[in-house]
Coordinates of C-alpha atoms in Angstrom, one line a residue:
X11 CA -112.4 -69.3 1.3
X12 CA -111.7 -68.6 -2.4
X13 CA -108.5 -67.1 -3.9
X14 CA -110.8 -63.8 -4.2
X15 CA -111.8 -63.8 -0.9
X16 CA -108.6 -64.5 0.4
X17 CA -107.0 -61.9 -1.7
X18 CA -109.5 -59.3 -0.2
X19 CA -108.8 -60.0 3.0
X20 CA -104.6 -60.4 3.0
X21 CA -104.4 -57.2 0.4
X22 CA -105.2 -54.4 3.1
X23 CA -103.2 -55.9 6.2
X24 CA -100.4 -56.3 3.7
X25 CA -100.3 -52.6 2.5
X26 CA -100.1 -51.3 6.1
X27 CA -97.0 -53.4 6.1
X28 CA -93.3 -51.6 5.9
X29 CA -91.5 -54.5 5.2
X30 CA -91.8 -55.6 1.5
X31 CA -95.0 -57.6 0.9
X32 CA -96.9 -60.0 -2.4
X33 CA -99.1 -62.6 -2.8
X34 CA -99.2 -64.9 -5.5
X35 CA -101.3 -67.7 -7.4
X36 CA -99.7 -71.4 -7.9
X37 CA -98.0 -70.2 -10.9
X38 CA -95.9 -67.3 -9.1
X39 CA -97.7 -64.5 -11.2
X40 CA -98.6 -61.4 -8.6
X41 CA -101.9 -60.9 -7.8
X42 CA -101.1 -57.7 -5.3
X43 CA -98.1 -56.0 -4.2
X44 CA -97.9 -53.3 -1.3
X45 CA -96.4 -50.0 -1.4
X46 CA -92.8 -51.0 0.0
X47 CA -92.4 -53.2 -3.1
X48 CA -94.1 -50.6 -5.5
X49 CA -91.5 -47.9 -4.2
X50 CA -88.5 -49.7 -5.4
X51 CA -89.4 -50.9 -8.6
X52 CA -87.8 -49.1 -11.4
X53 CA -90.6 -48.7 -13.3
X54 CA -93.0 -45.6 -13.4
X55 CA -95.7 -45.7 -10.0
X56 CA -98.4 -46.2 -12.0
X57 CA -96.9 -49.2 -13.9
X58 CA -96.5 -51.8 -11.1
X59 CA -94.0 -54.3 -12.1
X60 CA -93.5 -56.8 -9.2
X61 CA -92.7 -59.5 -11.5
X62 CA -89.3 -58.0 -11.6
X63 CA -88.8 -59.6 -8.3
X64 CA -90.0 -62.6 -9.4
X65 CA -87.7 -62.9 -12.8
X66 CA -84.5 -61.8 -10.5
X67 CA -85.6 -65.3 -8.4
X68 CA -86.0 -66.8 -11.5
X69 CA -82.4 -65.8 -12.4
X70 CA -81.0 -66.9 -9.1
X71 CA -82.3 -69.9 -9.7
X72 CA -84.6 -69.4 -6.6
X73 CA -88.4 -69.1 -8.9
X74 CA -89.9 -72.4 -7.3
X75 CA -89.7 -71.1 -3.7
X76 CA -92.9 -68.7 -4.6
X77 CA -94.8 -71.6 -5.6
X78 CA -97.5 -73.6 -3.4
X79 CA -96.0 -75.3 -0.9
X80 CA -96.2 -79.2 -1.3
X81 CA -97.7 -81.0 1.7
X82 CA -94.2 -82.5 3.0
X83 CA -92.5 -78.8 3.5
X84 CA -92.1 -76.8 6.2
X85 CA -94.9 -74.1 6.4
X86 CA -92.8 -71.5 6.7
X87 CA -90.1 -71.1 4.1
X88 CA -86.9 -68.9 3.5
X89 CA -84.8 -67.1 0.5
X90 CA -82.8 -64.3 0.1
X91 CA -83.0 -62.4 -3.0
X92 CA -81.0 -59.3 -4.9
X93 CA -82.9 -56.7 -5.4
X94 CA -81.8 -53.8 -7.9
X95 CA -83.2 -50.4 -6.6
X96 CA -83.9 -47.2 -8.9
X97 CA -81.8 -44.3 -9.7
X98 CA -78.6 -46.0 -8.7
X99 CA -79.7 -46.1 -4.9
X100 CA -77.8 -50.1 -5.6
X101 CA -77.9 -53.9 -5.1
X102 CA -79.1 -55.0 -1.4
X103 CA -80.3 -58.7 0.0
X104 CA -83.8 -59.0 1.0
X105 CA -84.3 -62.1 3.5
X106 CA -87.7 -63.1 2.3
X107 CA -90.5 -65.4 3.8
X108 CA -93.7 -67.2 2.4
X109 CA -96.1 -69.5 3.9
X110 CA -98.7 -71.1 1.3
X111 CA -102.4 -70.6 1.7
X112 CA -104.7 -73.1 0.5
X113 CA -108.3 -71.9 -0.9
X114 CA -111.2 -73.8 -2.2
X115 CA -110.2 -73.0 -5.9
X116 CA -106.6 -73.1 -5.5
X117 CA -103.8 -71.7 -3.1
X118 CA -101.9 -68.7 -2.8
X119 CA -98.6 -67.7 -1.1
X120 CA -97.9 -65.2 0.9
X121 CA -94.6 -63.8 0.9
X122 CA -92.7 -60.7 2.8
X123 CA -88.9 -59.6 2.7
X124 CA -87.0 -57.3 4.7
X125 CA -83.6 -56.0 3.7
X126 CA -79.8 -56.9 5.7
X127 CA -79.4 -53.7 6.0
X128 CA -81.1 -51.2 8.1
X129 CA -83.3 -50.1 5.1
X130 CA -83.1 -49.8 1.3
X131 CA -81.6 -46.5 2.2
X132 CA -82.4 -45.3 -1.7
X133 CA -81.6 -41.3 -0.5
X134 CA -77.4 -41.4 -1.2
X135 CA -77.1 -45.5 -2.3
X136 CA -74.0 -46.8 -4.1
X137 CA -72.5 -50.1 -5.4
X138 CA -68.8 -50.7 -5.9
X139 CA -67.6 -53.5 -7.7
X140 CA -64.7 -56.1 -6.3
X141 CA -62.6 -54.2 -8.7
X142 CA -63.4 -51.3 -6.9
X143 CA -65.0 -49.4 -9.5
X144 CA -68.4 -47.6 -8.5
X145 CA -70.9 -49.2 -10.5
X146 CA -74.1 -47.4 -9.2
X147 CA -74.5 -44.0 -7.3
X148 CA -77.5 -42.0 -6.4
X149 CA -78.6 -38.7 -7.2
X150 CA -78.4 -37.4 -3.5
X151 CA -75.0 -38.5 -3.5
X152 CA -73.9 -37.2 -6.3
X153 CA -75.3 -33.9 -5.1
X154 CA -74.4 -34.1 -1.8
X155 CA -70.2 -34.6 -2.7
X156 CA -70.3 -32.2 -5.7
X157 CA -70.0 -34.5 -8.6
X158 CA -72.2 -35.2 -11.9
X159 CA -72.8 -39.3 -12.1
X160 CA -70.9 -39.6 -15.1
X161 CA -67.8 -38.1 -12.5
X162 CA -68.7 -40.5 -10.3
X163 CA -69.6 -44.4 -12.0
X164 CA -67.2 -45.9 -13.6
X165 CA -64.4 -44.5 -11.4
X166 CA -62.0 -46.2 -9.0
X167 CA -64.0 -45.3 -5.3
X168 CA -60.4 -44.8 -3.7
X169 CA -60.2 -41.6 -5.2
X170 CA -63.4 -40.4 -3.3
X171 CA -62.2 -41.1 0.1
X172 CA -60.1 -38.8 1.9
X173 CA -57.7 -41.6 3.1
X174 CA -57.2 -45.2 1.3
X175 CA -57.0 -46.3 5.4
X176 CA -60.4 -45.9 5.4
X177 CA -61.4 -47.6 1.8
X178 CA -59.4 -50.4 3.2
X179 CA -60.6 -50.8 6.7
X180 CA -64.4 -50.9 5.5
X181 CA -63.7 -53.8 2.5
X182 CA -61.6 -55.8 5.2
X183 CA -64.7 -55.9 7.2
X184 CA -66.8 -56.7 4.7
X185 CA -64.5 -59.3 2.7
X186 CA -64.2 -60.5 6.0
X187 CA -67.5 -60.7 7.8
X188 CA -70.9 -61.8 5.7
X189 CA -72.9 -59.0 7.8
X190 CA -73.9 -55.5 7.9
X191 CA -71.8 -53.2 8.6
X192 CA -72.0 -49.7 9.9
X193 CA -70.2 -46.9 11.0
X194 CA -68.6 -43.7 9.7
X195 CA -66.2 -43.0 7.0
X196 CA -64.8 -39.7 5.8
X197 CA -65.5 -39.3 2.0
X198 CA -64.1 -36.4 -0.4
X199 CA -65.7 -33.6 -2.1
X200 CA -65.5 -32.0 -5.4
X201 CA -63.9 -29.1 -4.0
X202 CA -61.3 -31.2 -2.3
X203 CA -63.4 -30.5 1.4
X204 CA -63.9 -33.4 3.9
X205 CA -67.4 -34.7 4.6
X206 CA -67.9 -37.3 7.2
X207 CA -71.2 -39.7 6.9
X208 CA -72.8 -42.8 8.6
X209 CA -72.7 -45.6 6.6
X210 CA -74.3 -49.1 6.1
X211 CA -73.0 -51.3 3.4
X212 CA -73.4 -55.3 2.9
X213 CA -70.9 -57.4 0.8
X214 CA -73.5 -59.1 -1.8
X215 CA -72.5 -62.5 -2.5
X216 CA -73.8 -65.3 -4.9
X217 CA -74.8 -68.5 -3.8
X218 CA -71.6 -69.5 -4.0
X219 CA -70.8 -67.1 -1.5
X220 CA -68.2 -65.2 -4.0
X221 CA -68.7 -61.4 -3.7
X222 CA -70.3 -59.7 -6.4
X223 CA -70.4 -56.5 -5.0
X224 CA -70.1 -54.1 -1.8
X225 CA -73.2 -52.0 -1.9
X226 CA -74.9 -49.7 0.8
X227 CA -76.1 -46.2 1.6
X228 CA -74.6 -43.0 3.0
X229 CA -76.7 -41.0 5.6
X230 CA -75.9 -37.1 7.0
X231 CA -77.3 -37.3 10.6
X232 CA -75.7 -35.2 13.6
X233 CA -73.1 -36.4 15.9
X234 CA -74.5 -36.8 19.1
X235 CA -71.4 -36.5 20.6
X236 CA -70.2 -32.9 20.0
X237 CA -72.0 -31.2 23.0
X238 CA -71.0 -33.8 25.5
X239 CA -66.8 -33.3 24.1
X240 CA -67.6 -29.4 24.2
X241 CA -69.1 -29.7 27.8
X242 CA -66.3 -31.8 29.6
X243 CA -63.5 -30.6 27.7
X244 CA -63.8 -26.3 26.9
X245 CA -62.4 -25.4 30.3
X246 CA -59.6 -28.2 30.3
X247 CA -58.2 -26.6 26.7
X248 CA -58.6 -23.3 28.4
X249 CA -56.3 -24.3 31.2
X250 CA -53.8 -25.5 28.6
X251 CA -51.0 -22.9 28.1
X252 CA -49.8 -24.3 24.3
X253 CA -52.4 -24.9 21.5
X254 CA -55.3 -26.7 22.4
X255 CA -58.5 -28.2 20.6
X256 CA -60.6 -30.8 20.4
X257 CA -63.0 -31.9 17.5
X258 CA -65.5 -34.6 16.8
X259 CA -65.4 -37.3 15.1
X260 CA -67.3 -35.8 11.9
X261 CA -63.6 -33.3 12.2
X262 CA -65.2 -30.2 13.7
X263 CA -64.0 -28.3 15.7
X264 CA -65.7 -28.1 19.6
X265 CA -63.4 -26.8 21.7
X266 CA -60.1 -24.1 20.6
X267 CA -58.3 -22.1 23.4
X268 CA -57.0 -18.4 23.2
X269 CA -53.6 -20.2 21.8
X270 CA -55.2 -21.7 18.7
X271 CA -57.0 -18.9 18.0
X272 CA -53.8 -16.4 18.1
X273 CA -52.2 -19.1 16.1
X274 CA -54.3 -19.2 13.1
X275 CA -55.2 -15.0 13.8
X276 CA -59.1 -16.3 14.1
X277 CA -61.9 -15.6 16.0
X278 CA -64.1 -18.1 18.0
X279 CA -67.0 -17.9 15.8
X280 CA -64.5 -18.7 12.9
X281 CA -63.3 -21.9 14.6
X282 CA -66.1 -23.7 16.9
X283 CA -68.2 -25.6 15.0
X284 CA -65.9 -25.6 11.8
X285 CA -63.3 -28.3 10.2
X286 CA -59.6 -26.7 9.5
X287 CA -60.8 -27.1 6.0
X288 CA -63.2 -24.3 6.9
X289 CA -60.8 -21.9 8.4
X290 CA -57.5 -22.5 6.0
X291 CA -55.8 -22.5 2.4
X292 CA -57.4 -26.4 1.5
X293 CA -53.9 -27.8 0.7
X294 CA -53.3 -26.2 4.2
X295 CA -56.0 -28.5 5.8
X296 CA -55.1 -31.6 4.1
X297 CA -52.6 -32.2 6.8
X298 CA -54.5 -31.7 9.7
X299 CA -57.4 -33.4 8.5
X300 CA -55.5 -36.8 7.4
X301 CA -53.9 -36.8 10.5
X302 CA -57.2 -36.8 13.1
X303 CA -58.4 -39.4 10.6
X304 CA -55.5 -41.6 11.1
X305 CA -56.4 -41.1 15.2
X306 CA -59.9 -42.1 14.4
X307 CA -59.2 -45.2 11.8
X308 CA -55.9 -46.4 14.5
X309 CA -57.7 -45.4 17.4
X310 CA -53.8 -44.2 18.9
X311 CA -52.1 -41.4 20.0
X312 CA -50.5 -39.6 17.1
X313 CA -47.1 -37.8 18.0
X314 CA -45.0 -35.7 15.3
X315 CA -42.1 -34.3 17.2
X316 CA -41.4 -31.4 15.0
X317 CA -43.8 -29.4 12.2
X318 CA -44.2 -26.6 10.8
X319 CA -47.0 -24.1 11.8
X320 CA -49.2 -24.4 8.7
X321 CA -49.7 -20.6 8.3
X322 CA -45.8 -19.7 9.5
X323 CA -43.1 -22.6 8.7
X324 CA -40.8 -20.0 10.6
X325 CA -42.7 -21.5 14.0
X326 CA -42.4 -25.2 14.5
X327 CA -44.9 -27.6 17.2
X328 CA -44.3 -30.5 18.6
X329 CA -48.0 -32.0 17.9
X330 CA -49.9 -35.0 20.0
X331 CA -53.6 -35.9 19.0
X332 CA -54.8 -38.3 21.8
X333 CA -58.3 -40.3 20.9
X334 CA -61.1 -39.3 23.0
X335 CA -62.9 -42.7 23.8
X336 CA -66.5 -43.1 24.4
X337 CA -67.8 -44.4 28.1
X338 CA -67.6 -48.1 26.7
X339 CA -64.1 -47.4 25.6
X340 CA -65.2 -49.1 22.2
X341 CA -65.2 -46.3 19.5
X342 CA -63.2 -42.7 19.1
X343 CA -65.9 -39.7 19.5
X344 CA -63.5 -37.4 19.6
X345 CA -59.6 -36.1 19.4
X346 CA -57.7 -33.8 21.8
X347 CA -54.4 -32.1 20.2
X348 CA -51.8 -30.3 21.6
X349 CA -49.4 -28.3 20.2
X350 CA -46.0 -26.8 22.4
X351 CA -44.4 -24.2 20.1
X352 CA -40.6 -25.5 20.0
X353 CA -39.1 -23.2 17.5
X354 CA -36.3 -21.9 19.7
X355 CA -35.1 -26.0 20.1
X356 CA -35.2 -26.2 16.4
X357 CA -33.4 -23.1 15.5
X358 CA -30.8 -24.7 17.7
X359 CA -31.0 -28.5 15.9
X360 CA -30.3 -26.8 12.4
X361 CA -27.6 -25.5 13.6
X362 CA -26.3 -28.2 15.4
X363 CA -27.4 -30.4 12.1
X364 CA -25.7 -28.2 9.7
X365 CA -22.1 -28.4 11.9
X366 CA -23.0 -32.3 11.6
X367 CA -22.2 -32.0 7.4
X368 CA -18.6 -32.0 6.1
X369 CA -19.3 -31.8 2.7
X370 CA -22.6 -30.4 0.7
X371 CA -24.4 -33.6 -0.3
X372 CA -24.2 -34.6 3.4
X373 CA -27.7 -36.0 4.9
X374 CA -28.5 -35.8 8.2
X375 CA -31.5 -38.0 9.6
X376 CA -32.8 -37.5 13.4
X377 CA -34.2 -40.6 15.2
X378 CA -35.7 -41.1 18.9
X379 CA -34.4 -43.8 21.0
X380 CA -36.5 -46.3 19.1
X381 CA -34.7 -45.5 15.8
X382 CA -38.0 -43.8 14.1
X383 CA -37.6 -41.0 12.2
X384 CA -38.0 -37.2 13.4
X385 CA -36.4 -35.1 10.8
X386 CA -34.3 -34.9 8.1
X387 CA -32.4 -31.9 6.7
X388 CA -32.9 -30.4 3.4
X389 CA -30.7 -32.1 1.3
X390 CA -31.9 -35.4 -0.4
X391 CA -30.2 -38.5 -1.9
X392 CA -30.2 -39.6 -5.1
X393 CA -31.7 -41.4 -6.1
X394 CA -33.8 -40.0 -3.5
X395 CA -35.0 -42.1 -0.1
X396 CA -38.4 -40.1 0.3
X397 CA -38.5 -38.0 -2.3
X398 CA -37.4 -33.9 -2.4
X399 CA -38.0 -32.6 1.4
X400 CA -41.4 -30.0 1.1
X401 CA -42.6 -27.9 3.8
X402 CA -45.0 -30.4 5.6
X403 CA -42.9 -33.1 5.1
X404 CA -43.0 -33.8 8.8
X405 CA -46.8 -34.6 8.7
X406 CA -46.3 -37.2 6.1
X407 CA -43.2 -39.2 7.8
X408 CA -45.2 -40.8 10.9
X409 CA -41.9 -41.6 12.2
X410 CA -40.9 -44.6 10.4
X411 CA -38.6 -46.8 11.6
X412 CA -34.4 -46.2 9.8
X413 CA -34.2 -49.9 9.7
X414 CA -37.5 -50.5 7.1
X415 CA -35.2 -48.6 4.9
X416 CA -32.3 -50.9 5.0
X417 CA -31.4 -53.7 3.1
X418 CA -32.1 -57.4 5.2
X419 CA -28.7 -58.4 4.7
X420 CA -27.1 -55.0 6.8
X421 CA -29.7 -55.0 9.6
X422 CA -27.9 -56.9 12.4
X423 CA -25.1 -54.5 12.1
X424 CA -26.8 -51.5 12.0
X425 CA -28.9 -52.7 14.9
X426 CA -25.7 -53.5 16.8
X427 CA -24.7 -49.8 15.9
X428 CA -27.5 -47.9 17.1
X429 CA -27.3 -49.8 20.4
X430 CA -23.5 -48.8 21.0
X431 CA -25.0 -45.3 20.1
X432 CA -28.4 -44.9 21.9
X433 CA -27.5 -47.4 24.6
X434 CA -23.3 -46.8 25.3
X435 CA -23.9 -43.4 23.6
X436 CA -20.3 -44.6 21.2
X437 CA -20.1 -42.9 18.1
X438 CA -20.7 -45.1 15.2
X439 CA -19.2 -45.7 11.8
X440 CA -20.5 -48.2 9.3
X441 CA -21.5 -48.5 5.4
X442 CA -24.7 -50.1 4.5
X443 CA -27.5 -50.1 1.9
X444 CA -30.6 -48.0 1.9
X445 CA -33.7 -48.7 -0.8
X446 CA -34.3 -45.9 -2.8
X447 CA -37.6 -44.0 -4.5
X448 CA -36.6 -46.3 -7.9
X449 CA -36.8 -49.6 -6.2
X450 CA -33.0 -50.1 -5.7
X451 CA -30.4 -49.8 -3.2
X452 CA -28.0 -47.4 -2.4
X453 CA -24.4 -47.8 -0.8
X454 CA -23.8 -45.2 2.0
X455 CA -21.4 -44.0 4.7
X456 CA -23.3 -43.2 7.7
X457 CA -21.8 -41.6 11.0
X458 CA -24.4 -42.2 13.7
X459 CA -24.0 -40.0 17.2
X460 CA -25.9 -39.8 20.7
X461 CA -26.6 -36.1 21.6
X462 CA -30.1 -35.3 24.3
X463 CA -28.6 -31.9 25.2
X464 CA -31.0 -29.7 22.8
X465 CA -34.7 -31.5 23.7
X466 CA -33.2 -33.2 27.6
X467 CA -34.1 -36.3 25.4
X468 CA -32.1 -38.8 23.5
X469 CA -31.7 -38.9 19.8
X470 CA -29.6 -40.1 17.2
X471 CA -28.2 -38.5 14.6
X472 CA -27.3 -40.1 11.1
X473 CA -25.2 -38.1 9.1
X474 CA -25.5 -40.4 5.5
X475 CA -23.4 -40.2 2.4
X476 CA -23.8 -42.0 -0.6
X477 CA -21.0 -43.6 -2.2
X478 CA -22.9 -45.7 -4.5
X479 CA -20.5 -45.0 -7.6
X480 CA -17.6 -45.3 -5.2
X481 CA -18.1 -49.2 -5.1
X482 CA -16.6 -49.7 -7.9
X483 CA -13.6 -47.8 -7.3
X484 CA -13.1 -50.3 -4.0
X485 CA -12.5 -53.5 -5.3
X486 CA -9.5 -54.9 -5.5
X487 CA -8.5 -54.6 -8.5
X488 CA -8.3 -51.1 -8.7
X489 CA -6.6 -50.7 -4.7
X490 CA -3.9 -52.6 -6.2
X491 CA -3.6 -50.3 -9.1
X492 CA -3.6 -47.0 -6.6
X493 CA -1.1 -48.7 -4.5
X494 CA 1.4 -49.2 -7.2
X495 CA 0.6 -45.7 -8.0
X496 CA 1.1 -44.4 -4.5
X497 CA 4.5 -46.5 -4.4
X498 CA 6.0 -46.3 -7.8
X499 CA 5.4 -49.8 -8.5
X500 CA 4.8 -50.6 -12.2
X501 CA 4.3 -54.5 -11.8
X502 CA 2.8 -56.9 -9.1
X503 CA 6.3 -58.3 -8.4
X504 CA 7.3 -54.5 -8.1
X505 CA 4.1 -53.6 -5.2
X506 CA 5.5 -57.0 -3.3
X507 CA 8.9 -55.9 -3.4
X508 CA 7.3 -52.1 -1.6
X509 CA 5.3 -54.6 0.7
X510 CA 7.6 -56.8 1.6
X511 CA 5.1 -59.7 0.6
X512 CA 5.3 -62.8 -2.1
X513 CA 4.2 -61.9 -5.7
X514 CA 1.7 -64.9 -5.1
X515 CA -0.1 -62.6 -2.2
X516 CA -0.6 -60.1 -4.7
X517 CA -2.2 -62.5 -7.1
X518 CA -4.5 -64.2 -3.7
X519 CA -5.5 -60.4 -2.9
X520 CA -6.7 -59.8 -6.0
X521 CA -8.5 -63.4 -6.8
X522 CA -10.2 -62.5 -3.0
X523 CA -11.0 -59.7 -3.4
X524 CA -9.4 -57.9 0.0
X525 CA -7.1 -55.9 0.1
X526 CA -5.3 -56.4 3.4
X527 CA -5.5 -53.4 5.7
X528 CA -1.8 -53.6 6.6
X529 CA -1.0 -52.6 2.9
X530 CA -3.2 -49.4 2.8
X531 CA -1.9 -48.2 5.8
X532 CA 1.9 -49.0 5.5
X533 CA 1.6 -47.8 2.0
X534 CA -0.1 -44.6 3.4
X535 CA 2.2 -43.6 6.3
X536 CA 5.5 -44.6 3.8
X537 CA 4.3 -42.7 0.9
X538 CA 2.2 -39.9 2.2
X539 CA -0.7 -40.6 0.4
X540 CA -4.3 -40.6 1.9
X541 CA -5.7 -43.6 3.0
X542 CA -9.0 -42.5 1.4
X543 CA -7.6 -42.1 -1.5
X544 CA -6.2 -45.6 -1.8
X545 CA -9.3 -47.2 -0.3
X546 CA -11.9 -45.1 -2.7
X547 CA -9.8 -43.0 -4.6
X548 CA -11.7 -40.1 -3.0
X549 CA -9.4 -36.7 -3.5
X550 CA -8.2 -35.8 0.3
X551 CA -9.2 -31.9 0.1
X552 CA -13.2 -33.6 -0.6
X553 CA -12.8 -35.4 2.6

């Protein structure tokens, strides 16, 4: 057969073909192309420009594999090639294969490509840069998230998802593993609303396997899931006597009892079928939202002891959101939350809390048995340890642990404190150093104290003062100073004399640096003056 011949009778088998289809003369000019290829080139229908395949093997370095095959190869040949799609749809790899035809007047080569991922997926495409700039969006994206493209490209993509959790668990994967991968992520709106999508994204590499980009597509397809959560768990939230509800994994909600619906003064048809970002004020939602997505990215139960209702901060939950597994146990489909309304128990903590302070600046931190954070009271540090307390702080702490706070050198004795606490339930005294907001440390007095008679559970409670600019005030030098005040002394030979010690021990205490207890106290019980006041010169009635 002829190259004509053979043309005419590939050409129409080939156009029926969805995968990505050419033939080509010995040269590797393109003598037909079907519809798949036609449909992703960036030029107008009409103006079929295959070749740019060609040139992006060319640039690859890959342009020989489209020629004849010589007699000693295998007749079947592979190549994967980057392929640019229109309208910013992004950058996929198309696994390609040719087998060369000979013909009476020549040869030609057939050649067909599918792409990694599940399809070019050109409706809501994207490409985002190692740097993690978007480089490429689609229209339908664009539209479908509320921004222009100019809002979107050239943009870091961590501002676009509604956690960085996510962002980082999908580039792990990728960095990690040279496949497809798919799943859903939770991306964020214009308007600051959440909007869950199926994705399918590839890591494009060179051929020196360094990535180039992350590229993919988005897709809005129902979760199949809802109705089956909705059927098995309605009539167990019912049952519940706190606040109950369960949502899916796209955060809508499937399931609310008479609780949650008296809670947030809502009817059903207000609730079911709805995201809290639906139902309340949006800087409201945020909190909720974040926190089923951390249930969904962790797959964990998620506990906060004590928060705020969102619409009343008078009434106060304590809030579990267990994952709802699927029958494989493999992926979260679903969350189930509680909420018991504790407000009478924290009524009687503030108060409790507040008896805890002897003077203003006073912190108090509460911690479980473990030593993770529950609450804290209003007053902040300062430099400040989290930052100045706001209403839903208690959504944002995820009870983290005292001792990340401290510095490495204090830990083994404030672990050996809150064991005599928690454990012998001794009251604790001890100073140590806590990093602050600006990256430094600061020097406190903490008072640690076992009480489980408010929640029938134990918990410690911190009460935390700083006396950072006290340090100073505490060496040596300046004891020595206070207790020749305190005792009339006017020299060191004078403060020996008071002591009944060698002018030498003076001179050792101060080259030391300590101050022998002995001293303080026998100077303090002599002269009347406050021990506190020789150790820290701290004034007695600010004790």
């Amino acid at each position: 057969m002829t190259v004509s011949e053979l043309l005419d009778f590939y050409s129409p088998r080939l156009e029926d073909m969805s995968d990505l289809a050419l033939i080509l003369d010995q040269t590797g000019a393109v003598l037909f192309a079907n519809e798949a290829v036609r449909k992703i080139q960036s030029a107008p229908p009409k103006s079929l420009a295959p070749e740019d395949i060609i040139e992006q093997l060319r640039a690859q370095g890959r342009a020989g594999e489209f020629s004849n095959l010589p007699d000693n190869t295998p007749p079947v040949r592979e190549a994967r090639l980057r392929v640019i799609l229109p309208d910013g749809a992004g950058t996929r790899h198309v696994n390609w294969k040719f087998v060369g035809i000979p013909a009476t007047d020549g040869a030609i080569t057939l050649a067909w490509g599918t792409f990694r991922a599940t399809g070019p997926g050109q409706e809501m495409g994207f490409t985002v840069l190692p740097n993690g700039i978007i480089q490429a969006a689609s229209p339908a994206l664009c539209s479908i998230c509320g921004y222009s493209r100019d809002e979107l490209v050239g943009r870091p993509a961590r501002q676009f998802y509604y956690t960085a959790a996510s962002r980082k668990r999908i580039v792990n994967q990728l960095n990690e593993r040279n496949e497809v991968e798919n799943g859903a992520v939770t991306l964020r709106c214009k308007d600051g609303s959440p909007l869950t999508l199926w994705y399918s994204a590839e890591s494009i590499r060179g051929t020196n396997g360094r990535i180039l980009a992350y590229s993919g597509f988005f897709q809005q397809r129902p979760f199949t899931f809802s109705s089956k959560l909705a059927g098995e768990f309605t009539r167990i939230v019912d049952a519940l006597p706190d606040l109950a509800w369960v949502s899916g994994r796209d955060l809508r909600i499937v399931a609310a009892n008479q609780a949650y619906l008296r809670a947030y003064k809502r009817e059903r048809a207000e609730v079911i079928g709805q995201s809290e970002y639906d139902f309340l004020d949006p800087e409201q939602a945020r909190f909720p939202i974040e926190a089923a997505l951390k249930v969904f990215e962790e797959k964990q139960e998620l506990l906060h002891p004590a928060v705020p209702h969102l619409t009343d901060p008078q009434v106060w939950y304590r809030v579990i959101r267990r994952p709802i597994f699927d029958d494989d146990r493999q992926e979260v489909i679903g969350l189930l939350g509680i909420a018991q309304d504790i407000s009478a128990k924290v009524v009687q903590e503030n108060a409790f809390m507040e008896q805890l302070r002897v003077r203003e600046e006073d912190v108090v931190v509460v911690t479980d048995d473990q030593g993770r954070i529950l609450r804290r009271s209003a007053q902040t540090l300062n430099p400040s340890i989290y930052g100045r307390p706001q209403t839903f702080d208690a959504y944002t702490l995820d009870m983290r642990p005292v001792l990340d706070l401290l510095h490495a050198d204090d830990l083994p004795a404030v672990r050996k404190a809150m064991h005599l606490v928690l454990r012998e339930r001794r009251e604790q005294h001890l100073e140590c150093r806590i990093r602050n907001q600006a990256g430094n440390y600061s020097t406190v007095l903490a008072r640690l104290l076992f009480h489980d008679a408010i929640y029938g559970e134990p918990r410690m409670y911190v009460v935390v003062r700083d006396i950072t600019e006290q340090m100073g005030l505490r060496k040596a030098t300046m004891v020595i100073e206070r207790l020749k005040l305190a005792s009339g002394a006017r020299t060191d030979r004078e403060l020996a004399s008071f002591l009944n010690v060698s002018a030498a021990a003076i001179s050792n205490a101060r080259k030391n640096e300590r101050v022998p207890p002995d001293w303080i106290i026998d100077t303090g019980l002599r002269t009347g003056r406050s021990i506190d006041w020789i150790v820290s010169a701290v004034v007695p009635n600010q004790a």
